[in-house]
Each structure stands twice: as C-alpha cells, then as structure tokens.
XYZ file of C-alpha atoms in Angstrom:
674
model
C -0.017 -0.154 -0.060
C 2.785 2.543 1.009
C 4.468 2.317 -2.472
C 1.267 3.394 -4.267
C 0.918 6.447 -2.035
C 4.507 7.419 -2.529
C 4.448 7.086 -6.294
C 1.662 9.650 -7.012
C 3.116 12.747 -5.280
C 6.609 11.845 -6.786
C 5.012 11.867 -10.349
C 3.376 15.178 -10.199
C 6.280 16.875 -8.630
C 8.336 15.988 -11.631
C 5.717 16.843 -14.412
C 5.281 20.413 -12.382
C 9.065 20.931 -12.514
C 9.420 20.081 -16.104
C 6.491 22.373 -17.094
C 7.152 25.194 -14.834
C 10.064 26.348 -17.312
C 8.010 26.193 -20.403
C 4.842 27.845 -18.783
C 6.467 31.253 -19.151
C 6.776 30.769 -22.666
C 2.871 30.136 -23.055
C 1.852 32.945 -20.628
C 3.441 35.460 -22.938
C 1.048 34.476 -25.804
C -1.690 35.680 -23.908
C 0.075 39.430 -23.068
C -2.174 42.415 -23.827
C 0.796 44.079 -25.813
C 1.074 42.994 -29.046
C 4.983 43.640 -29.146
C 5.406 41.449 -26.190
C 3.373 38.456 -27.846
C 5.569 38.657 -30.900
C 8.967 38.643 -28.785
C 7.356 35.888 -26.809
C 6.721 33.852 -30.268
C 10.421 34.576 -31.276
C 11.885 33.369 -27.943
C 9.550 30.206 -28.163
C 11.101 29.633 -31.645
C 14.758 29.927 -30.413
C 13.783 27.596 -27.350
C 12.100 24.647 -29.219
C 15.032 24.398 -32.196
C 16.496 21.152 -31.934
C 14.845 20.442 -28.259
C 12.170 17.561 -28.549
C 11.459 17.836 -24.856
C 10.704 21.346 -25.061
C 8.472 20.776 -28.050
C 6.470 18.378 -26.073
C 6.230 20.506 -22.990
C 4.618 23.370 -25.037
C 2.239 21.217 -26.883
C 1.045 19.830 -23.269
C 0.842 23.058 -22.087
C -1.873 24.028 -25.168
C 0.480 26.338 -27.039
C -0.706 25.164 -30.474
C -4.398 26.235 -30.111
C -3.001 30.028 -29.192
C -0.366 30.019 -32.100
C -3.112 28.925 -34.562
C -5.355 31.699 -32.910
C -2.713 34.158 -33.390
C -1.891 32.977 -37.062
C -5.281 33.218 -37.932
C -6.488 36.626 -36.501
C -6.519 39.434 -38.893
C -5.509 41.650 -36.670
C -2.173 40.106 -35.942
C 0.579 41.569 -37.692
C 2.296 39.747 -40.611
C 5.289 39.405 -38.764
C 3.621 37.963 -35.903
C 1.394 35.756 -38.186
C 4.872 34.223 -39.693
C 6.513 33.576 -36.697
C 3.594 31.591 -35.494
C 3.672 29.594 -38.559
C 7.550 29.046 -38.204
C 6.976 27.881 -34.570
C 4.519 25.553 -35.644
C 6.616 24.041 -38.421
C 9.509 23.539 -35.519
C 7.017 21.972 -33.444
C 6.014 19.618 -36.380
C 9.707 18.623 -36.845
C 9.484 16.370 -33.515
C 8.007 13.235 -32.787
C 4.878 11.587 -34.411
C 3.206 12.305 -31.365
C 3.447 16.178 -31.743
C 2.191 15.957 -35.280
C -0.787 14.118 -34.044
C -1.470 16.831 -31.559
C -1.261 19.540 -34.228
C -3.447 17.455 -36.605
C -5.854 17.095 -33.980
C -5.824 20.797 -33.145
C -6.937 21.273 -36.939
C -3.655 23.037 -38.069
C -4.125 21.898 -41.648
C -7.094 23.863 -42.576
C -5.683 26.611 -40.613
C -2.628 26.600 -42.721
C -4.341 26.222 -45.744
C -6.397 28.999 -45.031
C -3.327 31.098 -44.732
C -2.185 30.443 -48.147
C -4.715 32.816 -49.557
C -2.784 35.584 -48.016
C -0.879 37.594 -50.684
C 2.815 37.759 -48.492
C 5.402 35.313 -50.001
C 7.435 35.071 -46.778
C 4.038 34.061 -44.828
C 3.005 31.757 -47.506
C 6.313 29.854 -47.620
C 6.166 29.460 -43.742
C 2.695 27.962 -44.046
C 3.836 25.698 -46.938
C 6.999 24.771 -45.201
C 4.917 23.534 -41.919
C 2.094 21.943 -44.141
C 4.959 20.171 -45.939
C 6.399 18.792 -42.603
C 2.822 17.570 -41.312
C 1.977 15.939 -44.492
C 5.029 13.917 -45.074
C 4.714 12.223 -41.632
C 2.973 8.833 -41.835
C 0.630 9.737 -39.145
C -1.196 12.504 -41.098
C -4.095 11.208 -43.213
C -3.349 12.294 -46.704
C -7.133 12.620 -47.576
C -7.131 16.020 -45.412
C -5.294 17.641 -48.637
C -8.306 16.826 -50.783
C -11.303 17.474 -48.363
C -11.476 21.285 -49.798
C -11.978 20.926 -53.743
C -10.196 24.419 -53.932
C -7.086 23.764 -52.425
C -5.136 21.651 -55.083
C -6.037 24.256 -57.831
C -4.678 27.072 -55.379
C -1.379 24.841 -54.776
C -0.808 24.642 -58.550
C -1.105 28.690 -58.746
C 1.166 28.877 -56.166
C 3.840 27.025 -57.962
C 5.246 29.880 -59.943
C 5.621 32.002 -56.870
C 9.330 30.814 -55.614
C 11.838 27.953 -55.603
C 10.428 27.496 -51.867
C 6.888 26.900 -53.131
C 7.885 24.688 -55.681
C 9.897 22.622 -53.491
C 7.301 22.196 -50.720
C 4.211 22.147 -53.089
C 5.779 19.242 -55.151
C 6.953 17.561 -51.991
C 3.239 17.601 -50.436
C 1.782 16.264 -53.884
C 4.409 13.575 -54.048
C 3.569 12.464 -50.578
C -0.202 12.687 -50.931
C -0.782 11.081 -54.079
C -1.754 7.600 -52.910
C -4.683 6.308 -54.606
C -5.831 6.203 -58.619
C -8.392 9.047 -57.284
C -5.722 11.026 -55.996
C -3.777 10.620 -59.422
C -6.963 11.616 -61.314
C -7.492 14.973 -59.227
C -3.939 16.000 -59.663
C -3.939 15.036 -63.615
C -7.036 16.902 -63.968
C -5.888 20.043 -62.245
C -2.923 20.275 -64.605
C -0.165 18.476 -62.574
C 1.822 17.343 -65.539
C 1.890 20.835 -67.227
C 2.363 22.799 -64.184
C 5.322 20.104 -62.965
C 6.948 18.942 -66.078
C 9.122 22.624 -66.235
C 10.650 22.433 -62.621
C 12.133 19.160 -63.631
C 15.026 21.908 -65.180
C 14.784 23.903 -62.316
C 18.417 25.314 -61.113
C 17.514 23.983 -57.761
C 18.740 20.315 -56.958
C 15.800 19.988 -54.413
C 12.780 21.155 -56.831
C 14.091 18.891 -59.474
C 14.144 15.828 -57.126
C 10.273 16.577 -55.696
C 9.177 17.302 -59.300
C 10.809 13.768 -60.208
C 8.998 12.146 -57.357
C 5.523 13.543 -58.200
C 5.881 12.112 -61.879
C 6.821 8.435 -60.508
C 3.957 8.630 -58.169
C 1.477 9.974 -60.896
C 2.305 7.500 -63.433
C 2.330 4.374 -61.089
C -0.099 1.784 -62.743
C -1.818 4.994 -64.252
C -2.014 4.672 -68.394
C -3.590 7.999 -68.598
C -1.047 9.783 -66.924
C 1.733 7.598 -68.834
C 0.363 8.228 -72.160
C 0.496 12.064 -71.763
C 3.872 12.005 -69.930
C 5.284 10.454 -73.633
C 4.081 13.528 -75.462
C 5.349 16.340 -72.866
C 8.071 18.505 -74.104
C 10.383 20.289 -71.476
C 12.236 23.089 -72.893
C 11.923 21.159 -76.670
C 13.028 17.972 -75.299
C 11.004 14.745 -74.714
C 10.243 13.966 -71.166
C 11.471 10.573 -71.406
C 14.950 11.887 -72.410
C 15.056 14.353 -69.459
C 14.461 10.961 -67.442
C 17.160 9.263 -69.451
C 19.657 12.123 -68.616
C 18.717 12.041 -64.765
C 19.829 8.448 -64.658
C 23.426 9.245 -65.549
C 26.047 7.743 -63.033
C 27.147 11.438 -62.038
C 23.805 12.407 -60.889
C 22.821 11.468 -57.244
C 21.563 7.920 -56.563
C 18.083 9.244 -55.372
C 17.606 10.868 -58.679
C 18.672 7.973 -60.920
C 16.674 5.598 -59.155
C 13.588 7.643 -59.055
C 14.113 8.551 -62.838
C 14.278 4.880 -63.573
C 10.987 4.149 -61.619
C 9.440 7.015 -63.865
C 10.532 5.051 -67.122
C 9.562 1.816 -65.416
C 6.008 2.840 -64.777
C 5.342 4.390 -67.900
C 6.449 0.887 -69.724
C 4.390 -1.115 -67.687
C 1.447 0.996 -68.172
C 2.113 0.697 -72.105
C 3.488 4.110 -73.095
C 6.976 2.991 -74.070
C 7.717 -0.438 -75.503
C 9.762 -3.013 -73.853
C 12.205 -2.899 -76.572
C 12.774 0.732 -76.454
C 16.429 1.962 -76.001
C 15.504 3.958 -73.274
C 14.499 0.744 -71.252
C 17.124 -1.632 -72.420
C 20.095 0.602 -72.641
C 19.294 2.745 -69.940
C 16.433 1.850 -67.391
C 17.520 -1.587 -66.825
C 21.251 -1.270 -66.461
C 20.770 1.543 -63.972
C 18.238 -0.580 -61.920
C 20.911 -3.355 -61.927
C 23.365 -0.832 -60.645
C 21.374 -0.161 -57.735
C 21.328 -3.837 -56.915
C 25.406 -3.706 -56.281
C 26.552 -4.113 -52.589
C 28.408 -0.696 -52.979
C 24.717 0.712 -52.645
C 22.917 1.553 -49.392
C 20.050 -0.991 -48.272
C 17.290 1.080 -49.164
C 18.637 1.718 -52.745
C 19.079 -2.086 -53.068
C 15.748 -2.884 -51.987
C 14.101 -0.180 -54.569
C 16.269 -1.221 -57.215
C 15.482 -5.039 -56.923
C 11.836 -4.386 -56.659
C 11.349 -1.997 -59.357
C 13.577 -4.134 -61.618
C 11.185 -7.284 -60.902
C 8.339 -5.078 -61.733
C 9.804 -3.724 -64.988
C 10.558 -7.284 -66.473
C 7.896 -9.147 -64.853
C 5.753 -9.329 -68.075
C 8.550 -9.601 -70.721
C 10.598 -12.496 -71.348
C 13.141 -10.598 -73.344
C 14.246 -8.124 -70.476
C 14.407 -11.189 -67.978
C 17.004 -12.434 -70.423
C 18.879 -9.247 -70.945
C 18.754 -8.749 -66.920
C 20.156 -12.236 -66.199
C 23.340 -11.700 -68.013
C 23.786 -7.726 -67.094
C 26.429 -7.721 -64.207
C 26.370 -10.900 -62.878
C 23.125 -9.848 -61.093
C 22.168 -13.427 -60.379
C 25.080 -14.063 -58.236
C 24.813 -10.083 -57.111
C 21.425 -10.817 -55.591
C 22.983 -13.715 -53.628
C 24.732 -10.985 -51.660
C 21.396 -9.857 -50.475
C 21.385 -12.786 -47.917
C 25.192 -12.302 -47.147
C 25.567 -8.331 -46.374
C 22.979 -6.312 -45.298
C 25.118 -3.414 -45.141
C 26.766 -1.606 -48.092
C 30.653 -1.897 -48.435
C 30.574 1.999 -47.735
C 28.582 1.844 -44.458
C 31.096 -0.927 -42.539
C 32.664 1.837 -40.395
C 29.273 3.454 -39.367
C 27.914 1.606 -36.465
C 24.477 3.199 -36.363
C 23.975 2.263 -40.083
C 24.952 -1.271 -39.489
C 22.384 -1.550 -36.614
C 19.959 -0.257 -38.712
C 20.546 -2.327 -41.751
C 20.505 -5.480 -39.435
C 17.137 -4.509 -38.432
C 15.969 -4.122 -42.144
C 18.014 -7.143 -43.532
C 14.534 -8.972 -44.129
C 13.455 -6.274 -46.634
C 16.538 -7.361 -48.658
C 15.553 -10.888 -48.628
C 12.028 -10.000 -49.811
C 13.346 -7.866 -52.694
C 15.765 -10.719 -53.638
C 13.024 -13.216 -53.735
C 10.635 -10.944 -55.730
C 13.666 -10.265 -58.210
C 14.438 -14.111 -58.726
C 10.714 -14.691 -59.043
C 10.500 -12.420 -61.896
C 13.682 -13.075 -63.638
C 12.737 -16.998 -63.363
C 8.972 -16.921 -64.547
C 9.769 -17.791 -68.155
C 13.245 -18.773 -69.177
C 14.448 -22.536 -68.249
C 17.961 -21.454 -68.457
C 17.633 -18.555 -66.172
C 15.760 -20.782 -63.541
C 18.779 -23.172 -63.652
C 21.133 -20.494 -62.950
C 19.470 -19.386 -59.971
C 19.138 -22.677 -58.371
C 22.395 -23.385 -58.898
C 23.425 -19.994 -57.082
C 24.896 -20.996 -53.827
C 22.398 -22.326 -51.287
C 19.485 -21.162 -52.953
C 16.969 -23.524 -52.332
C 17.757 -23.582 -48.470
C 17.223 -20.003 -48.689
C 13.839 -20.282 -50.262
C 12.921 -22.937 -47.773
C 14.148 -20.910 -44.749
C 12.253 -17.892 -46.134
C 9.099 -19.804 -46.249
C 9.218 -19.866 -42.342
C 10.267 -16.552 -41.556
C 8.480 -14.373 -39.082
C 8.082 -11.471 -41.714
C 4.884 -12.005 -43.708
C 6.289 -10.216 -46.742
C 9.186 -12.286 -46.943
C 7.004 -15.478 -46.720
C 5.008 -14.129 -49.421
C 8.090 -13.102 -51.827
C 9.938 -16.648 -50.935
C 6.846 -18.436 -51.989
C 6.462 -16.430 -55.065
C 10.162 -17.344 -56.096
C 9.358 -20.886 -55.539
C 5.896 -20.719 -57.450
C 8.328 -19.396 -60.404
C 10.762 -22.058 -60.386
C 8.125 -24.669 -60.157
C 7.236 -23.943 -63.539
C 10.013 -25.860 -64.364
C 9.914 -29.651 -64.933
C 13.820 -29.948 -64.590
C 13.623 -28.273 -61.443
C 10.767 -30.273 -60.044
C 12.456 -33.239 -60.786
C 15.920 -32.420 -59.005
C 16.380 -29.229 -56.847
C 12.498 -29.471 -55.408
C 12.782 -33.142 -54.729
C 16.364 -32.602 -52.921
C 15.255 -30.097 -50.722
C 11.940 -31.704 -49.977
C 10.522 -28.282 -50.535
C 6.894 -29.564 -50.362
C 7.331 -29.874 -46.256
C 7.468 -26.146 -45.322
C 4.826 -25.388 -48.111
C 2.445 -27.739 -46.655
C 3.166 -25.970 -43.351
C 2.773 -22.587 -44.718
C -0.666 -23.358 -46.019
C -2.146 -24.248 -42.609
C -3.039 -20.954 -41.933
C -1.752 -18.155 -44.033
C -3.605 -14.889 -45.168
C -5.192 -15.336 -48.682
C -2.328 -13.838 -50.680
C -0.137 -16.410 -49.336
C -2.371 -19.378 -49.727
C -2.756 -18.248 -53.311
C 0.530 -18.358 -54.355
C 1.486 -21.429 -51.909
C -1.441 -23.307 -53.441
C -0.268 -22.555 -57.200
C 3.124 -23.858 -56.361
C 1.457 -27.045 -54.702
C -0.447 -27.454 -58.116
C 2.797 -27.835 -60.089
C 4.521 -30.131 -57.287
C 1.298 -32.519 -57.959
C 2.029 -33.228 -61.547
C 2.326 -36.612 -62.511
C 6.151 -36.451 -63.068
C 7.045 -34.864 -60.250
C 8.926 -36.901 -57.340
C 7.081 -34.774 -54.676
C 3.532 -36.256 -55.496
C 3.951 -39.299 -53.579
C 5.185 -37.806 -50.075
C 2.580 -34.675 -50.482
C -0.043 -37.393 -51.070
C 0.986 -39.350 -47.798
C 0.892 -35.894 -46.256
C -2.989 -35.445 -45.864
C -3.042 -32.890 -48.281
C -6.298 -34.160 -50.018
C -8.204 -32.645 -46.959
C -6.494 -29.324 -47.197
C -7.143 -28.920 -50.916
C -11.127 -29.891 -50.254
C -11.242 -27.073 -47.746
C -9.664 -24.480 -50.262
C -12.460 -25.312 -52.808
C -15.019 -23.882 -50.296
C -13.301 -20.398 -50.100
C -14.869 -17.384 -50.851
C -11.915 -16.277 -53.233
C -12.436 -17.560 -56.843
C -8.187 -17.959 -56.961
C -8.180 -20.279 -53.880
C -11.239 -22.302 -55.279
C -9.567 -22.834 -58.570
C -6.020 -23.568 -57.009
C -7.762 -26.267 -54.773
C -9.462 -27.939 -57.449
C -6.498 -27.794 -60.163
C -4.324 -29.483 -57.691
C -6.872 -32.200 -57.168
C -7.106 -32.534 -60.788
C -3.365 -32.850 -61.159
C -3.533 -35.312 -58.291
C -6.025 -37.507 -60.061
C -4.407 -37.608 -63.273
C -3.320 -41.279 -64.008
C -3.722 -41.726 -60.285
C -4.758 -45.278 -58.809
C -8.106 -46.083 -57.453
C -7.203 -45.629 -53.872
C -6.293 -42.026 -54.493
C -9.543 -41.238 -56.706
C -11.897 -42.763 -53.955
C -10.034 -40.629 -51.537
C -10.462 -37.435 -53.564
C -14.440 -38.155 -54.190
C -14.800 -39.096 -50.455
C -12.962 -36.108 -49.149
C -14.561 -33.794 -51.587
C -17.956 -35.110 -51.197
C -20.414 -35.120 -54.022
C -22.538 -31.909 -52.915
C -19.409 -30.002 -52.890
C -18.351 -31.618 -56.570
C -21.631 -30.519 -57.917
C -21.618 -26.990 -56.184
C -18.512 -26.472 -58.258
C -19.846 -27.698 -61.429
C -22.219 -24.709 -61.183
C -19.548 -22.036 -60.004
C -20.134 -18.720 -61.399
C -16.213 -18.553 -62.220
C -15.412 -20.390 -65.485
C -11.783 -21.359 -64.333
C -13.469 -23.206 -61.359
C -15.772 -24.625 -63.965
C -13.106 -25.806 -66.060
C -10.828 -27.370 -63.479
C -13.631 -29.139 -62.007
C -14.461 -30.836 -65.108
C -10.747 -31.805 -65.951
C -11.018 -33.427 -62.126
C -13.805 -35.392 -63.330
C -12.492 -36.326 -66.437
C -9.226 -37.493 -64.487
C -11.383 -39.614 -61.975
C -13.305 -41.269 -65.163
C -10.205 -42.277 -66.920
C -9.896 -46.154 -66.934
C -12.401 -48.757 -67.209
C -12.729 -50.011 -63.812
C -12.679 -46.721 -62.358
C -15.502 -45.132 -64.831
C -17.411 -48.028 -63.497
C -17.127 -47.816 -60.045
C -17.631 -44.213 -59.752
C -20.651 -44.362 -62.342
C -21.926 -47.125 -60.389
C -21.904 -44.987 -57.010
C -22.405 -41.645 -58.655
C -23.798 -41.844 -61.986
C -26.962 -40.413 -61.445
C -25.709 -37.160 -60.197
C -23.060 -36.797 -62.648
C -25.348 -37.354 -65.602
C -27.552 -34.895 -64.151
C -24.392 -32.526 -64.214
C -23.662 -33.302 -67.585
C -27.065 -32.531 -68.668
C -27.263 -29.134 -67.129
C -24.094 -28.080 -68.535
C -24.727 -28.877 -71.975
C -28.238 -27.346 -71.874
C -26.592 -24.013 -70.299
C -24.990 -21.047 -71.700
C -21.606 -22.024 -71.643
C -18.358 -21.479 -73.678
C -17.137 -24.085 -76.397
C -14.197 -24.958 -74.137
C -16.830 -25.807 -71.157
C -18.917 -27.848 -73.552
C -16.310 -29.530 -75.194
C -14.864 -30.823 -71.785
C -18.148 -32.134 -71.074
C -18.358 -34.073 -74.054
C -15.212 -35.298 -73.291
C -16.312 -36.611 -69.877
C -19.284 -38.360 -71.628
C -17.122 -40.000 -73.987
C -15.143 -41.356 -71.161
C -18.387 -42.498 -69.516
C -19.281 -44.311 -72.948
C -15.992 -46.156 -72.573
C -16.886 -47.925 -69.483
C -18.398 -51.500 -69.471
C -21.318 -50.900 -67.332
C -21.304 -47.052 -67.364
C -21.952 -46.983 -71.147
C -25.829 -48.235 -70.110
C -26.343 -44.924 -68.404
C -26.225 -43.053 -71.720
C -27.802 -45.836 -73.885
C -30.826 -45.636 -71.495
C -31.061 -41.766 -71.595
C -32.887 -40.775 -74.916
C -32.484 -37.205 -74.138
C -28.789 -37.442 -73.537
C -28.580 -39.267 -76.815
C -30.306 -36.512 -78.582
C -27.859 -34.215 -77.222
C -25.040 -36.000 -78.629
C -27.051 -35.905 -81.988
C -27.273 -32.268 -81.964
C -23.475 -31.778 -80.960
C -22.439 -34.191 -83.850
C -23.991 -31.411 -86.056
C -22.981 -28.346 -84.313
C -21.166 -25.380 -86.111
C -18.049 -25.890 -84.014
C -15.756 -28.684 -84.950
C -14.243 -29.228 -81.724
C -17.955 -29.874 -80.267
C -18.383 -32.393 -83.285
C -15.166 -34.200 -82.396
C -16.176 -34.820 -78.983
C -19.727 -35.903 -79.855
C -18.714 -38.427 -82.487
C -16.138 -39.949 -79.831
C -19.034 -40.644 -77.827
C -20.821 -42.332 -80.280
C -17.780 -44.255 -81.606
C -17.251 -45.461 -78.015
C -21.021 -46.730 -77.254
C -20.628 -48.946 -80.893
C -17.454 -50.379 -80.486
C -17.455 -53.981 -81.868
C -15.361 -55.983 -79.538
C -17.642 -55.184 -76.587
C -20.716 -57.029 -74.965
C -24.154 -55.889 -76.435
C -22.348 -54.152 -79.015
C -25.030 -55.263 -81.640
C -27.670 -54.046 -79.710
C -26.314 -50.602 -79.272
C -25.634 -50.151 -82.834
C -29.116 -51.313 -83.911
C -30.572 -48.721 -81.639
C -28.467 -46.136 -82.702
C -29.011 -46.866 -86.420
C -32.597 -46.514 -85.659
C -31.950 -43.053 -84.162
C -30.334 -42.063 -87.287
C -26.896 -41.771 -85.932
C -25.693 -43.711 -89.244
C -26.615 -41.008 -91.589
C -25.222 -38.468 -89.584
C -21.895 -40.520 -89.471
C -22.134 -40.732 -93.461
C -22.494 -37.089 -93.709
C -19.271 -36.517 -91.407
C -17.091 -38.687 -93.563
C -17.207 -35.959 -96.038
C -16.296 -33.093 -93.514
C -13.731 -30.618 -94.540
C -11.771 -31.025 -91.363
C -9.544 -34.284 -91.348
C -9.791 -35.142 -87.998
C -13.581 -35.162 -87.813
C -13.586 -37.161 -91.550
C -11.367 -39.813 -89.778
C -13.154 -40.060 -86.852
C -16.577 -40.772 -88.578
C -14.976 -43.225 -90.958
C -13.524 -45.330 -87.822
C -17.123 -45.129 -86.297
C -18.827 -46.180 -89.708
C -16.207 -49.055 -90.020
C -17.891 -50.593 -86.676
C -21.122 -51.021 -88.682
C -19.355 -52.878 -91.359
C -17.328 -55.494 -89.456
C-alpha cells in the first residue's frame, strides 16, 4: 500500500518541475501588448529548435491552439503570423506524437487558409509547416483533398518561388496514394505545371518534381500516355528522365527517374524494346543492386527491376546476363550493409534490423527473372544455397518475406527440370504444406499454385505430398470465398487425379463429397468450372474406375452433364463436358447410363451437327465408344443408334472438311461394316 502512495506525489512533482520552465513561454502568448506577444513567439522559436522535450512540454501546455489563433487573426501583424507559422513548423519537426497533436488541433485547415494571403514570406512559412505535417506517416493524406479549391490554389502558387515549388511538389509526391488522387492532380494540370520544374536550377525542386511524376505514373495509363508527349524546353520528357539516370547524378535521382520510365513502360506508354528501357533503365536498376549501394537503394532497385521485367521474357534474359545480377542478388542474403557503411555503427545496426527487406526484394527479383526462361531458372537454383534460402524464407516471421519466397518458389516450380531435381532434393513440399495451414489469402494463393505444380504426374514430390494429408487441405480450399483459391484447390486435385490409382481417386471423391463436387460444377467462375470438369475427366479415366464411380454417383454425374450441355457455357466448357461423356461411354457398365437416356443421345446428336468442329469431334467420340465392336451388347447398341439416325449423320461427317473429324467418322462407320 505504501508504494502506491509514494508514487503519485513523485510523478506530480516531476511534471510540474518540467513544465514550470516552459509555462512562461505560453503565458506570454496571452500578453495584452502585441509587441510582447511577438517577442514571446520569437523566444519560443529559439527555445524549441532541436529540443524535442521542450516541444512536447509546450504542446502539453496548450501552446498550439493559441499559436493557431494568433496565426488566423486578421488583427495580428504579418510578422507575428509568420513567426507563429515558423514555430508550428518547428513543433512539427519533433516526434510523431507532436504531429498527431497538431493535426488534432486542426492545423491543416488553418494553414491552408493562410495560403490565401498575398505575402510570399508568410505563404512559404505555411507551406513549410504543411510539408512537414503531410510527409509524416501519421497524417491522413485525405486532408489535402477535403476542400476541392485547395489543389488548384496550390498549382497557382507553384510559380511564386523556388521554395513554394519545393514544398508543394513534396506535398503532392507524399499525398498521391490512390488512383483517385492521381486523377485529381492530373485534372488540375499537374503534368503541365510540374514538368518545367524538372530543369529547375534547384536540386531539391528537380528531385521533388521527379518524385511527383513517379507517383502520378504508377499503374496509370492515362498519365503515362500523356507524359510520353510532353516536351520540356523542346526535349522529350523520357529523354529528360534518361539524363537524370546518368551515373554522375545523385543516386536518389537516378533511381526515381528509372522508376518513372519503368511505370511508363508497364502502363504501355513505352515499348519494352525501346532503347531508353533496354540500354538505360534496366542497367541503371541493375547498378542499384550492387553491394556498394545502401540497403534502401538495393531494396528499391531490385523491386523496381522485378516490376519492370515481370511480363517480358526478353528483358528477363537481358537482365540475367547484366553485371552478374544473379550472383549479385546472392549478396542480399549475406551482406545487409553496403561496403561503404561498414565503419558506421548506427548504419550497421539499422541495416541488421531491416535485412529482411533485402531478402524480400531478392526473392521478388528472382521470381520475376525466372518466370519464363528455363536456363535462367537453372542459373538461379545453382546459385549458392539458393534452395535452402527459399526454404528458410518460407518460415520467416515477416509475412512479406514469406510471400516473396513462395512467389520465387512458384516461379521456379514452372520448370519440369527443377521439379525433378532441386525441388525433390530439398523436400520443398514440407515447408510449403506448413505454410498452407493458416496463412493469409495472398500467401495461400501463391502457395497453392506452387502445390499444383508439385502434384504434376512427373514430379517426384507427388508421392510424399499424397501421404501427408494434402487432400483434406485442398478440399477445404475449394470452399473458399476467393475464386483464385477455389481454382487452385480444384486444380491441384485435378493434377493429383491424373493417372492416379483407384485408392487416390476414391479418397478424392470421398473427401470432396459429391455435394461440393456438384456445387463446383455450377460455380459462377469459369476457371473453377473448367478445372472441376478436368478433375471429373481425370477421375473417369480407366474402365474399372469409370464403372466404379458411375455405379455409385452415376445419376448425379449425368444430371450435371445435362445441365452444362443445356446451359449458356463457352465452347471450351462444353467440349470438356462431352469428353467426360465419351469417357463414360467407354465404361463397361457405365455406357448403359447413356444408352438408356434418350434425352442424352439426342444431345449428342445435336452436337455432332454443331457448327464448331471441336464439339462435333467430342460428340462423335461418344458414339464411337458406344458402338465399338469387341464389346458385350455392341450389336444391340448399334441397332438402336442406327434407328435413331446416327448412321446417316456419321455418313455425312465422313465427307467433312476437317480431316480429324472425317477420320473419326470413318472409324465409327467401320464398326457397322465389321
């Protein structure tokens, strides 16, 4: 009990002592003499510079509302209003908590209002403070867009001075976070107003203008297509960006210019084989991956390069032979700090804390490099300890690293060669299965896509995965709300059922359950439907299997087939469905389910006369299987089908223009002649 009593008074006395020294600053803001108030604000300015403790005290004591009041009073002198803006700017330079307090006191609308004043020095002080507030991660950027008159007014202030240019472009670069923001800035003439600043004599202005273009162009076709045609002082904008990537320019400038060209290229405004991409942007980004560069530069360089070449195999090939990139990325796992930072203890400490960002960037870049070309994948997997690194990446604590590692694994799993060798040697499937247990959706999508590849019939991992209870897991994915996860779950089951033995097939049907199987056959997503039909086709693939599955689920399967053939579906879906019917027609006992169903026979007849050759072929296959000679009851089946007019149709098809269809019909006709 005593301890509690002691603690309270102590805390009060310490606080009062700390704030007593600051109180007189706040008291002076309320003086009746304007000259004293001005001097009080100036003294406060000098007291808070570089002193975070003093800043926090003044905020606690309520200095901010009074400063904002003085700033907004028309009776205040311009000098006083300017000094208030300067002090508020200084308070904003402190901690994130300071910024929160300022935003809560409605500093943003007050400063934006101040920009309507005509005095340039006051405007610059307001903008400097606004800049500091807006670049903080705790400030909601939406506050810049609340009043629709703000953006056009800021555009009009760009021409006033170098300072207004620097602060306003910095605010835009920080507050453009969504496609809506891009559109607002674009519609208010951001491109025309900011482009001339790229050749400003001030380094800071050039840099902030460049950053504006990178955030405006990102994934934005409208902006990118406009930028291609912009001239700055008679020179094309893309050439201005190319000049900014020269090796003698600051690294930040090179990197940001490369991002601008990358985004324009990805948005379709610049071709991937354009010299400014192949000879300038790509080599510049590869340079950023060198271990001479700082951690942030290496991360941004690798991520931007991965994004640039993601859709283009030619760029992937060029990058893979530029400056030993594949082995340069191996250093991302070994040396978090750049060579130049080894002597700087603070820097080393920072880099160790952020080393996971490097690993994430390396995995992303490897994934992009290896997404198409077999030789590049081989080069990646042969890089020292690469597979071990991916495997440990799959179980890292950072979700971003896990996602990037599984993306990398997915990219490599597209290779038959790798599935047969390094994937098997490293038992990659084990950590992958573990990752599938309780991951967020984006990780699940990538991990399950990779699993689909590991379950292909030539993959040595298929057997051990089957023994690990994977079927239940995949069946649960097919019940997901996300179409991508449903597709992957059913796709993996389809791969698993391909040429599988009876035990596996029965287990799949049991675990999935007929209800879920038929739910998937009416899934609104075409990809899900196609993969489910593929699964059904693989389940119904050898005679004993066909007969066994049809004897237990025949009625429902025939119903599903009827519904699909009658529904509004694509040619691909109907073709796949007719192929399933042809498989059923190949069963010994299963074929009776078709022969006793006149409605189904009429449908087959209809598709034999369809305008699409693929459907005609698949339907003819069904009939061919039903009338095949060597089998029990073939005579009765032939007679029934002849009476229904199938022979006449076959005869007509023997004259078809498509050689495959013609051959298929002739083969069927021979059954009647034998």
